[in-house]
CSV table of C-alpha atoms and ligand atoms in Angstrom, one decimal:
chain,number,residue,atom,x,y,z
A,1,UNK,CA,-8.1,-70.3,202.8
A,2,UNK,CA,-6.9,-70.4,199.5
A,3,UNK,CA,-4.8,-67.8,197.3
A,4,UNK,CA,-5.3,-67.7,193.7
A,5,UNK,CA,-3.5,-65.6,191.3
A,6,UNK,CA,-5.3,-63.4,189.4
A,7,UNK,CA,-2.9,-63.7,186.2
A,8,UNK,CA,-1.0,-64.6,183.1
A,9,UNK,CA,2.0,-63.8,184.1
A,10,UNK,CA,4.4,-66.9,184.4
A,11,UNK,CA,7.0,-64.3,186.8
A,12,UNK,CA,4.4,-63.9,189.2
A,13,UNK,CA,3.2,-67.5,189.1
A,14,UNK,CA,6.5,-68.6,189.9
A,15,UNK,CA,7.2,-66.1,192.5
A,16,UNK,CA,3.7,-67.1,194.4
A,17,UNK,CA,4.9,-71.0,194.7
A,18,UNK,CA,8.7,-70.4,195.7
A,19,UNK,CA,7.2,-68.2,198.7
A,20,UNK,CA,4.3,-70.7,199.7
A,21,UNK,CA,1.3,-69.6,199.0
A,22,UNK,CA,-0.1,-70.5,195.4
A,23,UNK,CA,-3.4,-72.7,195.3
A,24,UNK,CA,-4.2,-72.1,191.7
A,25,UNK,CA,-4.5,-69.3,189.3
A,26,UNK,CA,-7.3,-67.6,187.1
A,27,UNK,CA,-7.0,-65.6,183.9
A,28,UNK,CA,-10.0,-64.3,181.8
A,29,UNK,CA,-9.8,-62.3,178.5
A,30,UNK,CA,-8.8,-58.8,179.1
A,31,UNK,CA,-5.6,-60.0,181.3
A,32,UNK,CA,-5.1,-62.4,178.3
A,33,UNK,CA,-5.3,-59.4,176.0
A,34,UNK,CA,-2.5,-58.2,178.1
A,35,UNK,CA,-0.5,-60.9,177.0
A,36,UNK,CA,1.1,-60.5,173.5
A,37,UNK,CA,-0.5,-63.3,172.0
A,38,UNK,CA,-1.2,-63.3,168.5
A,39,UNK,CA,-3.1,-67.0,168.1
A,40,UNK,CA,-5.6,-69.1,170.1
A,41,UNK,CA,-2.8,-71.9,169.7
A,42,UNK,CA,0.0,-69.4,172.0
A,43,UNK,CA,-2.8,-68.8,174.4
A,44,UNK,CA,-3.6,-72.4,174.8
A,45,UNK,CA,0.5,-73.5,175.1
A,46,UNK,CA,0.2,-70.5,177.9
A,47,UNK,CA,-1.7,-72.2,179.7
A,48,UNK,CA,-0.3,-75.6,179.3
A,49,UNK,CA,2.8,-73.8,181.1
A,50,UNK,CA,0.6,-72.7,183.9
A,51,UNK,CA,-0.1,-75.8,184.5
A,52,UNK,CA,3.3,-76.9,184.8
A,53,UNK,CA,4.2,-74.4,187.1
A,54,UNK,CA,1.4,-75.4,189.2
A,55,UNK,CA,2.2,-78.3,191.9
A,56,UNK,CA,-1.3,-78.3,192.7
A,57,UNK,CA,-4.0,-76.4,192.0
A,58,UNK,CA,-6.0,-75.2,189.3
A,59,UNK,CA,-6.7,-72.7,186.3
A,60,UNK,CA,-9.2,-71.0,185.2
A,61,UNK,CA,-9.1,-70.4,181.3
A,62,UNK,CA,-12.0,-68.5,179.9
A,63,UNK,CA,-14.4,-69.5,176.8
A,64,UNK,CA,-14.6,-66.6,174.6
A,65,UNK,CA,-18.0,-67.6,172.5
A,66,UNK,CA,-21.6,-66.3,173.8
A,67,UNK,CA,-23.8,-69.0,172.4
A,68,UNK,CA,-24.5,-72.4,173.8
A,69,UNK,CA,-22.5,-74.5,170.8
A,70,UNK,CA,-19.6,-72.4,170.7
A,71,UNK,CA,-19.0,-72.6,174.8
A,72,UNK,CA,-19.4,-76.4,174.8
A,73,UNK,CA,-16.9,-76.4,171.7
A,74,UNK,CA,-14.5,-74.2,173.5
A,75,UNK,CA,-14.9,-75.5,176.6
A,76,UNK,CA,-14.1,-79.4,175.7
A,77,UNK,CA,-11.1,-78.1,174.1
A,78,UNK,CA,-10.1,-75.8,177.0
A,79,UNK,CA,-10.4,-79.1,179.1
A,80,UNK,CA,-9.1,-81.4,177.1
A,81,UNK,CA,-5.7,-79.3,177.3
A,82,UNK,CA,-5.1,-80.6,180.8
A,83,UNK,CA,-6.7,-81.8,184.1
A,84,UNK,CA,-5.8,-78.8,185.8
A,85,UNK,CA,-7.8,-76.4,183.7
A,86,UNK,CA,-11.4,-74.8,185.0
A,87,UNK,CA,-13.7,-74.2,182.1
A,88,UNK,CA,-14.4,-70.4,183.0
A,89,UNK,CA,-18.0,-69.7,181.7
A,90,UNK,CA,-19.8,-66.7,182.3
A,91,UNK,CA,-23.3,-66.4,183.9
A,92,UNK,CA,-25.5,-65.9,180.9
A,93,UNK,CA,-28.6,-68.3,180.2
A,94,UNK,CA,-26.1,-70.5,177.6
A,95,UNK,CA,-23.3,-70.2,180.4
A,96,UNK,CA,-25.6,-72.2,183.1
A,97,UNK,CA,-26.9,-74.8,180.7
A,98,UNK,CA,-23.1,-75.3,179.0
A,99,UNK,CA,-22.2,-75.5,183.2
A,100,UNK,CA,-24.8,-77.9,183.6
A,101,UNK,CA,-23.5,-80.3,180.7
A,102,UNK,CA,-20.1,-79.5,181.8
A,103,UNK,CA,-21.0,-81.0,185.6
A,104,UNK,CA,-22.7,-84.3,183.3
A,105,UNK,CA,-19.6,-84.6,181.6
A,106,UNK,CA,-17.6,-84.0,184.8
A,107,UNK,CA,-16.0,-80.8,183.5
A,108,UNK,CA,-14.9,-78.5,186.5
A,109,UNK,CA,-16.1,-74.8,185.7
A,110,UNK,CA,-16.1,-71.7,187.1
A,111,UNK,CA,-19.0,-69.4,186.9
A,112,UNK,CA,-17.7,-65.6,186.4
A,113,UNK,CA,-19.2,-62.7,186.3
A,114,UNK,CA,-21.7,-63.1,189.4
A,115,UNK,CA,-23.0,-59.8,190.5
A,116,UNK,CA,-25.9,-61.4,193.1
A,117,UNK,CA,-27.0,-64.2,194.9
A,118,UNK,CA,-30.0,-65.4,192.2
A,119,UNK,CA,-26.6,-65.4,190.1
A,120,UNK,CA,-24.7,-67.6,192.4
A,121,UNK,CA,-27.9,-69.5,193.1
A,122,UNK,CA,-28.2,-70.8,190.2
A,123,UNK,CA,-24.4,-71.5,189.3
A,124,UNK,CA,-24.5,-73.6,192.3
A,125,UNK,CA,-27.8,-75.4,191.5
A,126,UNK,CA,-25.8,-76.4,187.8
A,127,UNK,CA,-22.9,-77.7,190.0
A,128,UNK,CA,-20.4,-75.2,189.2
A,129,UNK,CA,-17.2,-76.4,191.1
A,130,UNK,CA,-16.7,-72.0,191.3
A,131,UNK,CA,-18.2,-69.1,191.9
A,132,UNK,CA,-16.8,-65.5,191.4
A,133,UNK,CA,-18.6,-63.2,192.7
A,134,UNK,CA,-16.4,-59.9,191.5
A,135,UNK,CA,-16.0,-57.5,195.1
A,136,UNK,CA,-14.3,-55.0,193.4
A,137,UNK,CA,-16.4,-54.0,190.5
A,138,UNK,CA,-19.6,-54.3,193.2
A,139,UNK,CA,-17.4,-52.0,195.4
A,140,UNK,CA,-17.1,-49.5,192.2
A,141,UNK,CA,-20.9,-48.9,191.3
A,142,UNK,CA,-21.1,-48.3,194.8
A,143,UNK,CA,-22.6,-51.9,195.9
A,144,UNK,CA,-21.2,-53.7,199.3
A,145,UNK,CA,-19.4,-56.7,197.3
A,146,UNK,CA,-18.3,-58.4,200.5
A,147,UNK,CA,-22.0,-58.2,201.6
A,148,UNK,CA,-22.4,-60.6,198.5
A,149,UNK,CA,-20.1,-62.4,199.7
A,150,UNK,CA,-21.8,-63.4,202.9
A,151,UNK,CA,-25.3,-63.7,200.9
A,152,UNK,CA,-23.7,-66.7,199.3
A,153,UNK,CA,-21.8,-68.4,202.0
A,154,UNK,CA,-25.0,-68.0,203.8
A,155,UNK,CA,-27.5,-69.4,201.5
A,156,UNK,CA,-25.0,-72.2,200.1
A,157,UNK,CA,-24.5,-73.4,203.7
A,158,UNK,CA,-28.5,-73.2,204.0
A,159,UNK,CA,-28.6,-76.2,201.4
A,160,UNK,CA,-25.5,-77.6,201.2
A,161,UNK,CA,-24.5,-76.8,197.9
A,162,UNK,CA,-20.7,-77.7,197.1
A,163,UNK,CA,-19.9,-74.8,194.7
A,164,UNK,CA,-16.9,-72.8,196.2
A,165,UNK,CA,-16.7,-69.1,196.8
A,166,UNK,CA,-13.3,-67.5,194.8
A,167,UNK,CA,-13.8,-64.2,195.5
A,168,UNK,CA,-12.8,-62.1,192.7
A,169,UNK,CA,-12.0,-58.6,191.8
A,170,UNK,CA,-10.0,-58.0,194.7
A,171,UNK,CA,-8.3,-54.6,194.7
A,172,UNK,CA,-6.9,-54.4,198.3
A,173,UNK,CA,-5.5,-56.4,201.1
A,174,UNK,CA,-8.8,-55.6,203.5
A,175,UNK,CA,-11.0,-57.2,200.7
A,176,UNK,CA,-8.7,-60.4,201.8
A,177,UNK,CA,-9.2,-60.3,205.3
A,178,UNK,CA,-12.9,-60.1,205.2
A,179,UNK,CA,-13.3,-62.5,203.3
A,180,UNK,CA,-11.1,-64.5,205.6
A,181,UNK,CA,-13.2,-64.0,208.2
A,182,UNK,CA,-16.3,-64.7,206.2
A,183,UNK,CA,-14.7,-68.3,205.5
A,184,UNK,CA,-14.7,-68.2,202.1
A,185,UNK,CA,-13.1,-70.7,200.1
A,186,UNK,CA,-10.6,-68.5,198.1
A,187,UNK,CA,-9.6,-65.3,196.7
A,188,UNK,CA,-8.0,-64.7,193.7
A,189,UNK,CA,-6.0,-61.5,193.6
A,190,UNK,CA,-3.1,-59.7,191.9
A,191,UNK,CA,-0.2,-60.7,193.5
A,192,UNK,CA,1.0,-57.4,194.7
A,193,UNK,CA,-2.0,-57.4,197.0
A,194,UNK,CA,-1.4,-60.5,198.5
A,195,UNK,CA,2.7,-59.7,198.9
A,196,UNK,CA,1.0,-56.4,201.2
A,197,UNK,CA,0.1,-58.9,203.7
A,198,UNK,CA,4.0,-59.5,204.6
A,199,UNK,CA,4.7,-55.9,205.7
A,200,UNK,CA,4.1,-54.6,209.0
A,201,UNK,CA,6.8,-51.8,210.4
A,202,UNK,CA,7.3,-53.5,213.7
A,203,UNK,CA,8.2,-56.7,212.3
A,204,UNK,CA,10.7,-54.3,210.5
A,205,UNK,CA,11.5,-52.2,213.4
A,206,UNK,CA,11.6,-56.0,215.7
A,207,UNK,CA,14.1,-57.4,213.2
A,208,UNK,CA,16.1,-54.4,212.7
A,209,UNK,CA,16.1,-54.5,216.8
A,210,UNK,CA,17.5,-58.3,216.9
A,211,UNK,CA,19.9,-58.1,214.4
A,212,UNK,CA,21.4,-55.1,215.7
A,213,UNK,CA,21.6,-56.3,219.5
A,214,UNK,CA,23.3,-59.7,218.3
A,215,UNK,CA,25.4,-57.3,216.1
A,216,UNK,CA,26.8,-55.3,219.4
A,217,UNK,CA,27.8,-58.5,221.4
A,218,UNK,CA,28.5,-61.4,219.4
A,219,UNK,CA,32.0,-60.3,216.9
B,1,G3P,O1,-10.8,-62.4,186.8
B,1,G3P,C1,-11.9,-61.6,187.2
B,1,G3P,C2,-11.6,-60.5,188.2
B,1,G3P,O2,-10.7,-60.9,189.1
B,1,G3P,C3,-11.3,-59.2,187.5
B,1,G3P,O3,-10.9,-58.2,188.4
B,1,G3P,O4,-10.0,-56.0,189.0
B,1,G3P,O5,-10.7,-56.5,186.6
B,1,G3P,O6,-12.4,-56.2,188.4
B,1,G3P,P1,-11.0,-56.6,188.1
């Protein structure tokens, strides 16, 4: 299972691939509004540095026009920054045809904003080399987003289509775990959420033991 980073923050990117566990990374608009960029040129050279952080791996950067022209224009440039990139695109009418000249071109994308299966269907049918189905929104209008989440895996294995589940949206550490167990491809999470999975207070308590037994007996 793989463990993206929900992000733009190069801290937390860094801190991800000293422990281990950083497979790639996605960003999309509001996180880059976060940011403190003031140009389109300093969000691209962000990402350049993202993908110099990453060993291996891949990032999702986000095309910010709605209409057909303006994705492909922005998306050739996204891609053109770097191999690493992911041309995210989001699941409008213009979004699947752009994703279906992407796949032509062999531009890897990543369909966001996928609320249902006909969604995913149809990213999957354009050869989107992602899906992100957002759990955590779907959890919030009171939808089961990890139900969604087995739609997909089921009906993708049902015809063998090759686009990969990154579960997105993920607000807690359970979200993770199901999906684990659904065998989805990857999530992509804040990190704090993924650093959770480290604690449990008898590993603490265990430690704490060992170290204080050795302590006793050995100088
Ligand atoms: O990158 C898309 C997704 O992960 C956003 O998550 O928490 O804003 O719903 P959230």
């Amino acid at each position: 299972m793989k463990f993206f980073l929900d992000t733009v923050k190069l801290d937390e990117i860094k801190k991800a691939k000293e422990l281990g566990f950083l497979d790639g990374v996605t960003t999309n608009p509001s996180l880059i509004s976060k940011g403190y960029f003031s140009s389109k040129n300093e969000i691209f050279n962000h990402y350049i540095s993202i993908c110099n952080i990453l060993e291996n791996g891949d990032i999702s950067a986000e095309v910010i026009g709605n209409n057909y022209d303006d994705i492909i224009q922005e998306g050739e440039e996204l891609s053109s920054l770097n191999h690493k990139i992911v041309v995210k695109v989001p699941m409008t009418k213009n979004g699947i045809r752009a994703i279906k000249f992407f796949s032509k071109k062999n531009i890897s994308t990543n369909c966001t904003l996928v609320f249902s299966l006909g969604q995913a269907i149809l990213a999957a049918k354009v050869g989107a080399k992602y899906v992100s189905p957002f759990v955590g929104r779907l959890d919030d209008i009171s939808y089961n987003g990890l139900n969604l989440i087995k739609e997909i895996k089921n009906v993708y294995n049902n015809y063998g289509f090759q686009t990969k589940i990154l579960a997105a949206s993920i607000r807690n550490p359970l979200h993770i775990l199901e999906c684990s167990k659904i065998g989805i491809y990857a999530v992509t999470s804040p990190i704090n959420i993924i650093l959770s999975l480290f604690h449990h207070p008898m590993t603490e308590i265990g430690l704490d033991k060992f170290i204080k037994d050795y302590n006793k007996k050995i100088n």
